[in-house]
C-alpha positions as CSV (number, residue, x, y, z in Angstrom):
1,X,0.9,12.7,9.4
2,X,1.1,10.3,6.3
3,X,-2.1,9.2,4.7
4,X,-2.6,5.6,3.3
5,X,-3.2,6.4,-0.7
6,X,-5.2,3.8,-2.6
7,X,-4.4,3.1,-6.3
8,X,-7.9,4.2,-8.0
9,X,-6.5,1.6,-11.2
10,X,-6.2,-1.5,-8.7
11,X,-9.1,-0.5,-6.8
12,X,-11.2,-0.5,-10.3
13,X,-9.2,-3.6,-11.2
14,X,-10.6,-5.5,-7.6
15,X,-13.8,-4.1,-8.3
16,X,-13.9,-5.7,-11.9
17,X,-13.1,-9.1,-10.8
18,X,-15.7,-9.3,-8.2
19,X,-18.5,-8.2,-10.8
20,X,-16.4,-11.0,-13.0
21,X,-17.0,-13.9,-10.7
22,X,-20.5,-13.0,-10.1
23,X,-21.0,-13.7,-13.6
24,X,-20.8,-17.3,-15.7
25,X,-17.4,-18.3,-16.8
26,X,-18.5,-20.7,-19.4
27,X,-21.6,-21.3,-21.5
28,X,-23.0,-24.9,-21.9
29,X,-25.3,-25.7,-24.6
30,X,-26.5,-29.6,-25.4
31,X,-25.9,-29.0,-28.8
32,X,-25.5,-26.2,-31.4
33,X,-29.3,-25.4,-31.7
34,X,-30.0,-24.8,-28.2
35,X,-28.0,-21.7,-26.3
36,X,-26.2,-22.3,-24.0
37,X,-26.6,-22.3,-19.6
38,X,-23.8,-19.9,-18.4
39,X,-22.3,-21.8,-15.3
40,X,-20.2,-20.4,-12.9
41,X,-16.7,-21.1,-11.6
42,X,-17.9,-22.6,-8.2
43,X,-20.8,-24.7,-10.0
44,X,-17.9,-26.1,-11.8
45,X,-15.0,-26.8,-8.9
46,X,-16.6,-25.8,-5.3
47,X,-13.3,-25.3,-4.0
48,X,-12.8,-22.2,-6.4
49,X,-14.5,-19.9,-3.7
50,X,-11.4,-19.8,-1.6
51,X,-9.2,-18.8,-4.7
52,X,-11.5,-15.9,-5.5
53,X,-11.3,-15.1,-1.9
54,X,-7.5,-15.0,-2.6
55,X,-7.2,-13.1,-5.4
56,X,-10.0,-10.6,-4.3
57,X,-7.2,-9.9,-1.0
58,X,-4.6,-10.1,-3.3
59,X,-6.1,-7.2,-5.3
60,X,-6.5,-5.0,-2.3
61,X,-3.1,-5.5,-1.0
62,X,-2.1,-4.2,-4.3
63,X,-4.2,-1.2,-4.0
64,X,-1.9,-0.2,-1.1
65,X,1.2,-0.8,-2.0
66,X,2.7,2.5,-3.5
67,X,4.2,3.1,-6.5
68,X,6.7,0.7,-8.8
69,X,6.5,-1.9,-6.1
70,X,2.9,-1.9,-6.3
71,X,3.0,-1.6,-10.1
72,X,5.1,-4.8,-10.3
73,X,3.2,-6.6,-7.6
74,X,-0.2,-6.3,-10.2
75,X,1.4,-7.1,-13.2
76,X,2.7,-10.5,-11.7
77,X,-1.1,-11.3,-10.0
78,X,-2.4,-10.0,-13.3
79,X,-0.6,-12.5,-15.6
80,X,-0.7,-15.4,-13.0
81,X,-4.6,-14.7,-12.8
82,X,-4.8,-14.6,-16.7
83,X,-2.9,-18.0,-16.9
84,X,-4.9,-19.4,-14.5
85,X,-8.2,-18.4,-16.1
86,X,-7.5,-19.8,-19.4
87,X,-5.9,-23.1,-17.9
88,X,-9.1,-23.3,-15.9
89,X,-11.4,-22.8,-18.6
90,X,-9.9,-25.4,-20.9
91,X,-10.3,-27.6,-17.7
92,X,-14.0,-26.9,-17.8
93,X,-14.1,-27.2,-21.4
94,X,-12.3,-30.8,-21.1
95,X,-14.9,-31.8,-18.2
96,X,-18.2,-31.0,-19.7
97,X,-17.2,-32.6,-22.9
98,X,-16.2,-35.9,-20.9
99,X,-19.8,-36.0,-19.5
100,X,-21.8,-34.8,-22.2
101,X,-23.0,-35.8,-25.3
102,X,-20.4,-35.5,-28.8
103,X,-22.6,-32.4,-29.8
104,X,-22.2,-30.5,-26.6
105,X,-20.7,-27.3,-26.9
106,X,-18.8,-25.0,-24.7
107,X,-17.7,-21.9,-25.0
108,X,-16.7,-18.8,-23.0
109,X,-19.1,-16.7,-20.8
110,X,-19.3,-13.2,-19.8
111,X,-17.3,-13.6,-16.3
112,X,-14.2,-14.7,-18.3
113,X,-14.1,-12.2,-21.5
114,X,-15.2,-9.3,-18.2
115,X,-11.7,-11.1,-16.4
């Protein structure tokens, strides 16, 4: 009889990100005076749900797949995930500065330094 082993590291890792998209990816503040609002990645793009959704799957089919496969299979998510964090928080950057005033600020929130 074989039994299904889960990687405790991936499983830790999919449990992360969850607790990291529950939290605000960037911090908006009107100016430097004020602190910032923390908004969150589906405030920002509502179509960013589904790619959570994604990676969330993506992470658990890495917890089951044994071994150097496996191994190779998270470091490729992992650094297309990292990528597509920092692309998407310069995006967010770019966009709130468009609509806000020239003393707005925006800087990184707890979801993305957690990521």
């Amino acid at each position: 009889m074989t039994y299904l082993r889960i990687n405790p590291v991936l499983a830790l890792l999919l449990l992360l990100t969850a607790i990291a998209a529950a939290l605000p990816f960037i911090s908006y503040a009107p100016n430097r005076l004020v602190s910032g609002e923390g908004r969150h990645l589906w405030q920002l793009w509502p179509q960013t749900i589904w790619m959570l959704v994604g990676v969330g799957c993506a992470w658990l089919t890495a917890c089951f797949i044994p071994a150097k496969k496996g191994s190779i299979f998270a470091l490729i998510l992992a650094q297309f995930v990292f990528v597509l964090l920092v692309w998407g928080a310069g995006k967010a950057a770019t966009q709130l500065a468009q609509n806000g005033s020239a003393l707005a600020r925006t800087s990184l929130g707890s979801g993305f330094w957690l990521a």
